Amino acid sequence: MTFSLHGLAVSSGIAIGRAHLVSHATLEVAHYQLRERDIPREVERFEQALATVKAELGALRKDSAAPGSPSELSAFVDIHAMILDDPLLAEVPKELIGARRCNAEWALVQQMEELVAQFDEIDDSYLRERKHDVVQVVERILKALMGKQRKLRRAGGDEHLIVVAHDLSPADTIQFKSLKIGGFVTDLGGATSHTAIVARSLAIPAVVGLHHARPLIHEDDLLIVDGARGVLIVEPDARVLQEYRLRKSELELERSKLKRLKSARAVTLDGVEISLQANIELPQDIVQVKEVEAAGIGLFRTEYLFMNRETLPSENEQFEAYRSVAKAMAGKPVTIRTLDIGADKTSQALRGTERQAPNPALGLRAIRYCLAEPQIFLTQLRAILRASQYGKVRLLVPMLAHVKEIEQTLMMIWLAKEQLRVEKVKFDEGIEVGGMIEIPAAALALTPFLKRLHFLSIGTNDLIQYTLAIDRTDEAVAHLYDPLHPAVLKLLAQTIQAANRAETPVAVCGEMAGDPLMTRLLIGMGLRQFSMHPSQVLEVKHHVVMADAEQLALKVGRILRLEEPDKIRELVERL
Ligand code: PEP
Ligand code: MG
């Protein structure tokens, strides 16, 4: 039966392919009833998963004994090994498989729920919190059980796989970078959630916030993802399929025409130079950055180096990653943002971030986390400084709101430099330090930022989230996420203009910078530096070379005086 679902368009283009259902941890384990004769095999499968996890923990124990690894690691490995051996987890699920004839994943989750409920009854808060360890061990076993299923199949012929998931964390999504997939759809997620951002950086069509895609779609269903309109069509009829195939080849033709702009200068009709830089998550993204000849890296989201691993990346490992990017960019600017962990970006390696904060987006995130964990911060600063002698590295600090945060950060940078000087390790003494303007408080009281920092980068994703008080990951309020809200435009314009007056370089590195509808608006506000997904650079350049900066400034000046959303949108579309 053919039907369509509507969600949020997060990455344009059209993908046609077969559904591949992907589950996230415990939420979506398969539930099925076994035949009597299959029970022994299911018990054996469970035992094998236990053995796999045991081996994983053994390897981790070895790592934890290595010099320099954090002391908490070995304690945490011991706790997990103990939980794994406990008959409540190692034996009871086997009994459930036999008694209830349920599959191993289902039996394990039932037992986990039972144990978590018992932990919740405990008065002692320390012991009560151990339930998180139980959940983590269960997730490990589930991963081992589902290992084969979770792996993406290879699509046959020229058919692509479309990943269908209820919800995926940014850490899940980043793993798709090493795989070739045709499209991406999820039930949850806002348009600028980090999951959506990573999907976009894969340069494949994606739709999020579909609500019911995962339960309604079956493995191997034929799907069309219309990433521009935010539509998913399931089992299309021949006519619709034909239309979309045509549209898809037209889009591919348009894209290939854009390639001609690769080596063209990004200059407006009236001669204003615009710097179009790229955002990356991992060093491997440099390949796409070079393909479009971006003017530099305007944002390296380093937190992705910390995901999908049990231990922190060491100073050396980080140094190698930063150095490889600095060298590859051969003297073009490489803006390395310090760890922006917290909210939807979590890492098993940073145990504090797993704590369920009452309001994660307003909690211990980004620079707040780094200042609370000076050792982790210092390690990263040292790695970035060491890489700075291999190119034009700049340091960018996320989520600043208070002057004292800037001062403490500058102190930490000073300390890292001092340590390296004593150790006679070389680094760029003149490394520039910039701050992200993504909290309205920073945009509204900008002078101290201009005084203390070398450059600014406006993170519109968070600036919009915090100005409009809507969680960017929550699809229930996604319709309220509006980059053209007059309050957002005022904050943006004020920040750009104040920085220009102070001759402090300012960029926009949020998703607005890569949205072609916003290019003329931002140029009209006086913006001269944009940073976006590499896949957007040529399309934005196409709009830059047809723009007239002086005329746009006049028109945008008029738009900024308006407060009627419909009128603003109409004028922005006509710019
Ligand atoms: C932003 O907030 O706009 C930004 C670029 O940072 P991130 O999306 O990583 O929060
Ligand atoms: Mg941000």
XYZ file of C-alpha atoms and ligand atoms in Angstrom, residues 194 337 340 345 365 398-399 436 438 459 461-462 472, ligand 2:
14
model
C 22.868 17.606 16.038
C 36.157 24.554 18.562
C 30.936 21.208 23.102
C 25.816 15.313 22.447
C 27.305 22.009 28.384
C 31.453 27.606 22.532
C 28.539 28.825 24.682
C 30.846 31.703 19.804
C 25.049 31.634 20.647
C 26.077 29.910 16.300
C 21.358 27.066 15.886
C 21.710 27.742 19.575
C 16.148 22.344 19.010
Mg 25.976 25.681 19.289
